[in-house]
Amino acid sequence: MNLLRGLSCRVSRLEPLKHKTTFKMGGRAKFFCQPKTIKDLKLLTALAKKSNLPVFILGAGSNILVSDKGVNGLVLQLSSRCFRKIAVKGNYLEAGAGIMLGELIKKSLQNNLSGLEFAAGIPGTLGGALAMNAGAWGKNIGNLVTEATVMDYNGNIKNLKKNRIKFKYRRSSLAKYIILGASLKLTKKNKDKIKAAINKYLSFRRSLQDCSFPNAGCVFKNPSGKSAGRLIDLCGLKGKNIGGAFISLRHANFILNRANASSDEVLKLMGLIKSKVRHKFKVNLEPEIKIWN
Ligand code: EPU
C-alpha cells in the first residue's frame, strides 16, 4: 500500500480487457495500469512481487486471447509518452516499446530509412514485436535489432547488445523481461522505393489475410517447413464455427470473431483444429497467439 503512494498513475481494478485486444473478447484484469514513468514501473513490479501477483505486459493486444474469466494479475500497458519516444540517429532508429509499428514505419519513411517495410499492416507495438520476434514475408524484427533496453522483474534495467539476445521463429529471449525499447539498424534508401515496398506488403496482406472481423492474426505457428493455414485448409475446416468464432474462408489460420464470440468458443475451435490436423497429418500445432488466463 505504501508503494502505491509513490505512483504517478492510476491502478484500476477489474478493468475490462475486451476492447484492449484486437480479438474483442475476454474478461477483466484484476488490476490494470498504464505506468507513466520508469519509477512507476519499478513500484508496480515490486508491488506485484510482494503480493504474489503475476504481471502481464499488454502491447497493442493484437496477439492475445484473454480468457472469459479474465486475468488474475496485474496488467501493465506501456502506452504513456515515456515509453513511446522515438529518435533517429543516422541509420539507427531508437524507440520505446510502446510505440506502434505503424508509427515506426512512418518515421523511417520520413528519414529515407529502409528495413521495416515488411511490418506494414502488423497491428502491434515495438515491444510486442520484439517479445515474439514478429515477422512476415521471410523477414523479422530481430534481424534489425542492435541493442535492447529491458527491465527484469526485480526492477533492474539492462542494456542488452545484439549478441546477448536470441531471436528464433516467433520467439525471443527478450520475452522474459519487460522490454523498454530498442535500437534498430536500418539502411538508407530512396523514399519512393520504400513507399512502393510498404504498399506491396500491405496489398499482400489485404489479399492473403482476412481482417473482415476482429481477429488476432495467425492463430497457430507454422510447423517446421509447413504452413499451418494450408494444413487446416486441407482438413476442410474453412468456414467451420463454434458459436461466434469462425475459421476464415480466406485464410484457415485466422479465426474471426464474427458474432460476439467468447474466448471459450475460440479455445474450443482451436482444440478442434488441433485434433483434426493431428489426426490427418500427425502434426501437433502450437498456438501462435498468447492465451492469458
Ligand atoms: N494456404 C492455404 N490455405 C490457407 C492459407 C494458406 O493453402 O487457408 C497456403 C498459401 O497458399 C501459401 C501457404 O499456405 O502457399 C502459406 O500461406 P501464407 O503465405 O498466407 O503465409 P502463412 O504461412 O500462413 C505466415 C505468417 C504470417 C505472415 C505471413 C506472410 C505464421 C504463423 N504466419 O503466414 O504472420 O504475415 O506468413 O509472411 O508464421 C501472424 O504472425 O499473425 C501472421 C499472420
XYZ file of C-alpha atoms and ligand atoms in Angstrom:
337
model
C 0.000 0.000 0.000
C 2.857 2.396 0.827
C 4.300 1.585 -2.549
C 1.064 2.734 -4.218
C 1.539 6.212 -2.759
C 4.602 6.913 -4.881
C 2.787 6.181 -8.137
C 2.001 8.859 -10.689
C -0.539 6.634 -12.465
C -3.881 5.190 -11.500
C -4.314 1.475 -10.845
C -7.768 0.285 -11.809
C -9.466 -2.820 -10.517
C -11.434 -5.265 -12.643
C -10.599 -3.403 -15.845
C -12.315 -4.900 -18.932
C -9.703 -6.097 -21.416
C -12.111 -6.919 -24.244
C -11.652 -3.618 -26.051
C -7.944 -3.568 -25.449
C -7.468 -6.586 -27.719
C -7.999 -6.872 -31.451
C -9.985 -10.110 -30.861
C -12.545 -8.038 -28.867
C -13.331 -10.709 -26.320
C -12.395 -11.958 -22.878
C -12.774 -10.875 -19.262
C -11.237 -8.344 -16.934
C -7.840 -7.732 -15.411
C -7.748 -7.932 -11.621
C -5.514 -4.838 -11.734
C -4.626 -2.651 -14.717
C -2.250 0.261 -15.034
C -0.526 2.405 -17.653
C 2.664 3.450 -15.852
C 3.783 6.982 -16.659
C 7.435 6.615 -15.692
C 10.125 4.026 -15.105
C 9.709 4.691 -11.390
C 6.019 3.686 -11.688
C 7.041 0.530 -13.461
C 9.527 -0.343 -10.713
C 6.996 0.335 -7.958
C 4.306 -1.684 -9.696
C 6.505 -4.721 -10.302
C 7.721 -4.564 -6.684
C 4.136 -4.400 -5.503
C 3.119 -7.330 -7.686
C 6.051 -9.363 -6.370
C 5.144 -8.578 -2.794
C 1.527 -9.571 -3.406
C 2.475 -12.654 -5.406
C 0.570 -11.335 -8.420
C 1.656 -12.340 -11.910
C 2.428 -9.403 -14.229
C 1.200 -9.335 -17.824
C 2.508 -6.825 -20.339
C -0.051 -5.654 -22.855
C 1.159 -4.160 -26.118
C -1.487 -3.346 -28.704
C -3.403 -6.506 -27.755
C -3.120 -7.894 -31.278
C -1.804 -11.348 -30.463
C -3.676 -12.156 -27.293
C -6.656 -14.256 -26.317
C -7.884 -13.177 -22.881
C -9.839 -15.904 -21.125
C -13.510 -15.240 -20.386
C -12.656 -15.449 -16.680
C -10.149 -12.656 -17.135
C -6.641 -12.320 -15.783
C -5.850 -12.838 -12.129
C -2.887 -10.492 -12.075
C -1.571 -7.046 -12.845
C -1.781 -5.997 -16.489
C 0.604 -3.216 -17.465
C 0.431 -1.311 -20.712
C 3.413 0.840 -21.675
C 1.384 3.321 -23.671
C 2.383 6.533 -21.876
C 4.592 9.099 -23.566
C 7.673 7.961 -21.646
C 7.523 4.578 -23.407
C 6.733 5.933 -26.873
C 9.812 8.043 -27.569
C 11.431 7.773 -30.940
C 14.714 9.194 -32.215
C 16.604 8.887 -35.465
C 20.396 8.718 -35.173
C 21.968 8.289 -38.580
C 20.802 4.901 -39.816
C 19.514 3.897 -36.380
C 16.014 4.228 -35.032
C 15.822 4.292 -31.244
C 12.318 3.708 -29.984
C 10.327 2.915 -26.887
C 8.454 -0.351 -26.511
C 5.030 1.282 -26.532
C 5.316 2.778 -29.995
C 3.149 1.252 -32.731
C 4.982 -0.419 -35.612
C 2.994 1.806 -37.992
C 4.485 4.923 -36.381
C 7.980 3.453 -36.651
C 7.460 2.718 -40.319
C 6.229 6.277 -40.886
C 9.281 7.680 -39.115
C 11.668 5.528 -41.109
C 9.980 6.531 -44.366
C 10.294 10.239 -43.460
C 14.011 9.672 -42.909
C 14.605 7.552 -46.028
C 15.363 4.519 -43.881
C 14.553 1.050 -45.111
C 14.187 -2.265 -43.261
C 10.811 -2.129 -41.561
C 8.627 -2.227 -44.669
C 7.787 -5.914 -44.151
C 5.945 -4.983 -40.939
C 3.466 -2.691 -42.711
C -0.002 -3.647 -41.549
C 1.106 -5.595 -38.447
C -1.096 -4.049 -35.755
C 1.367 -4.276 -32.866
C 3.767 -2.284 -30.708
C 7.540 -2.481 -30.930
C 7.623 -4.203 -27.518
C 5.189 -6.901 -28.621
C 7.033 -7.367 -31.898
C 10.359 -7.779 -30.051
C 8.936 -10.180 -27.458
C 7.709 -12.557 -30.129
C 10.084 -11.677 -32.935
C 7.247 -10.616 -35.208
C 7.803 -11.339 -38.838
C 6.275 -11.525 -42.258
C 7.333 -12.254 -45.810
C 10.530 -14.025 -44.709
C 11.768 -11.125 -42.572
C 11.611 -10.480 -38.857
C 12.196 -7.618 -36.445
C 15.018 -9.458 -34.628
C 17.287 -9.053 -37.641
C 17.194 -5.267 -37.243
C 17.910 -5.069 -33.506
C 21.345 -3.889 -32.393
C 20.502 -3.320 -28.740
C 17.512 -3.543 -26.406
C 16.770 -1.958 -23.049
C 14.843 -4.153 -20.652
C 13.819 -4.293 -17.022
C 13.758 -7.538 -15.065
C 11.033 -8.236 -12.534
C 13.321 -7.083 -9.703
C 13.444 -3.591 -11.201
C 16.967 -3.848 -12.671
C 17.421 -2.141 -16.016
C 19.842 -3.662 -18.515
C 21.076 -2.794 -21.970
C 21.454 -5.955 -23.980
C 23.594 -5.930 -27.082
C 22.522 -7.955 -30.092
C 24.884 -10.837 -29.232
C 23.108 -11.302 -25.886
C 19.649 -11.607 -27.450
C 18.314 -14.741 -29.107
C 15.683 -14.432 -31.807
C 14.025 -17.530 -33.216
C 10.831 -18.067 -35.217
C 8.175 -16.145 -33.234
C 10.317 -16.351 -30.107
C 12.835 -14.117 -28.398
C 14.891 -14.213 -25.205
C 13.609 -10.675 -24.509
C 10.188 -12.075 -23.605
C 11.332 -12.891 -20.079
C 11.859 -9.180 -19.375
C 9.761 -6.049 -19.540
C 11.024 -4.595 -22.793
C 11.526 -0.843 -22.601
C 12.894 -0.080 -26.042
C 15.386 -0.951 -28.716
C 17.707 0.367 -31.331
C 17.095 -0.818 -34.892
C 19.661 -0.644 -37.661
C 18.156 0.415 -40.973
C 19.631 1.327 -44.346
C 19.327 4.490 -46.401
C 17.139 4.107 -49.453
C 15.160 6.164 -51.897
C 11.831 7.232 -50.384
C 9.778 6.120 -53.393
C 11.283 2.640 -53.213
C 10.462 2.378 -49.503
C 6.916 3.587 -50.178
C 6.489 1.066 -53.003
C 7.660 -1.791 -50.752
C 5.248 -0.736 -47.991
C 2.378 -0.679 -50.476
C 3.378 -4.072 -51.866
C 3.366 -5.686 -48.401
C 0.080 -4.014 -47.496
C -1.552 -5.349 -50.620
C -0.147 -8.885 -49.991
C -1.666 -8.662 -46.541
C -5.035 -7.480 -47.842
C -5.224 -10.199 -50.484
C -3.904 -13.148 -48.434
C -5.164 -12.478 -44.944
C -8.590 -11.817 -43.508
C -9.310 -8.838 -41.318
C -13.012 -8.607 -42.153
C -13.853 -9.233 -38.465
C -11.928 -8.848 -35.214
C -9.088 -11.387 -35.041
C -5.609 -11.945 -33.641
C -3.754 -12.757 -36.846
C -2.432 -16.268 -37.332
C -3.642 -18.457 -34.507
C -1.099 -21.286 -34.823
C 2.631 -21.217 -35.549
C 3.763 -22.752 -38.779
C 5.240 -26.199 -38.059
C 8.761 -26.543 -39.441
C 8.640 -26.461 -43.245
C 4.831 -26.397 -43.358
C 2.034 -23.838 -43.351
C -0.496 -24.200 -40.536
C -3.074 -22.395 -42.710
C -2.631 -24.894 -45.509
C -2.898 -27.916 -43.171
C -6.095 -26.548 -41.585
C -7.450 -25.798 -45.059
C -6.702 -29.365 -46.224
C -8.744 -30.639 -43.273
C -11.729 -28.877 -44.865
C -12.184 -26.583 -41.882
C -12.622 -23.219 -43.613
C -15.955 -21.702 -42.572
C -16.302 -24.026 -39.567
C -17.609 -22.242 -36.478
C -18.223 -22.744 -32.800
C -20.667 -20.092 -31.656
C -19.443 -16.700 -32.866
C -15.903 -17.926 -33.629
C -15.393 -18.777 -37.316
C -12.449 -20.130 -39.283
C -11.852 -17.648 -42.078
C -12.870 -18.665 -45.593
C -9.866 -16.787 -46.945
C -7.067 -17.924 -44.619
C -7.612 -21.023 -42.499
C -5.129 -19.943 -39.807
C -7.321 -16.929 -38.982
C -10.172 -17.239 -36.506
C -12.684 -14.421 -36.798
C -14.864 -13.069 -34.044
C -17.911 -12.754 -36.256
C -20.654 -12.609 -33.688
C -19.662 -11.747 -30.153
C -17.595 -14.883 -29.704
C -16.394 -15.914 -26.280
C -12.792 -16.923 -25.653
C -14.099 -20.322 -24.695
C -15.556 -20.720 -28.200
C -12.214 -19.762 -29.751
C -10.384 -22.244 -27.494
C -12.847 -24.992 -28.450
C -12.370 -24.200 -32.124
C -8.584 -24.269 -31.652
C -8.932 -27.656 -29.930
C -10.954 -28.973 -32.853
C -8.370 -27.689 -35.360
C -5.515 -29.256 -33.399
C -7.196 -32.644 -33.206
C -8.169 -32.701 -36.936
C -4.653 -31.676 -38.018
C -3.042 -34.196 -35.640
C -5.305 -36.948 -36.909
C -4.822 -36.210 -40.613
C -1.155 -35.112 -40.715
C 0.352 -36.329 -37.403
C 1.375 -32.716 -36.798
C 1.000 -31.022 -33.432
C 0.021 -27.386 -33.980
C 1.204 -24.907 -31.365
C -0.659 -21.667 -30.667
C 0.973 -18.555 -32.001
C -1.353 -16.302 -30.037
C -0.746 -15.876 -26.325
C -3.517 -17.207 -24.138
C -3.978 -15.193 -20.941
C -5.784 -16.764 -18.032
N -2.546 -21.516 -47.586
C -3.572 -22.350 -47.941
N -4.770 -22.170 -47.310
C -4.975 -21.222 -46.371
C -3.903 -20.388 -46.001
C -2.691 -20.545 -46.636
O -3.441 -23.210 -48.780
O -6.097 -21.148 -45.858
C -1.272 -21.662 -48.287
C -0.935 -20.435 -49.102
O -1.498 -20.500 -50.381
C 0.562 -20.470 -49.133
C 0.927 -21.095 -47.792
O -0.239 -21.750 -47.326
O 1.023 -21.315 -50.163
C 1.415 -20.066 -46.786
O 0.382 -19.123 -46.553
P 0.677 -17.557 -46.352
O 1.601 -17.099 -47.430
O -0.609 -16.880 -46.161
O 1.522 -17.471 -45.076
P 1.373 -18.163 -43.691
O 2.487 -19.139 -43.589
O 0.017 -18.663 -43.422
C 2.944 -16.522 -42.368
C 2.855 -15.884 -41.011
C 2.043 -14.602 -41.112
C 2.722 -13.673 -42.088
C 2.749 -14.392 -43.453
C 3.443 -13.589 -44.520
C 2.882 -17.528 -39.250
C 2.070 -18.396 -38.355
N 2.195 -16.786 -40.105
O 1.623 -16.924 -42.730
O 2.042 -13.997 -39.837
O 2.030 -12.460 -42.194
O 3.467 -15.632 -43.317
O 4.810 -13.721 -44.396
O 4.097 -17.517 -39.153
C 0.910 -13.628 -37.756
O 2.011 -13.729 -37.220
O -0.122 -13.417 -37.095
C 0.825 -13.792 -39.194
C -0.344 -13.738 -39.806
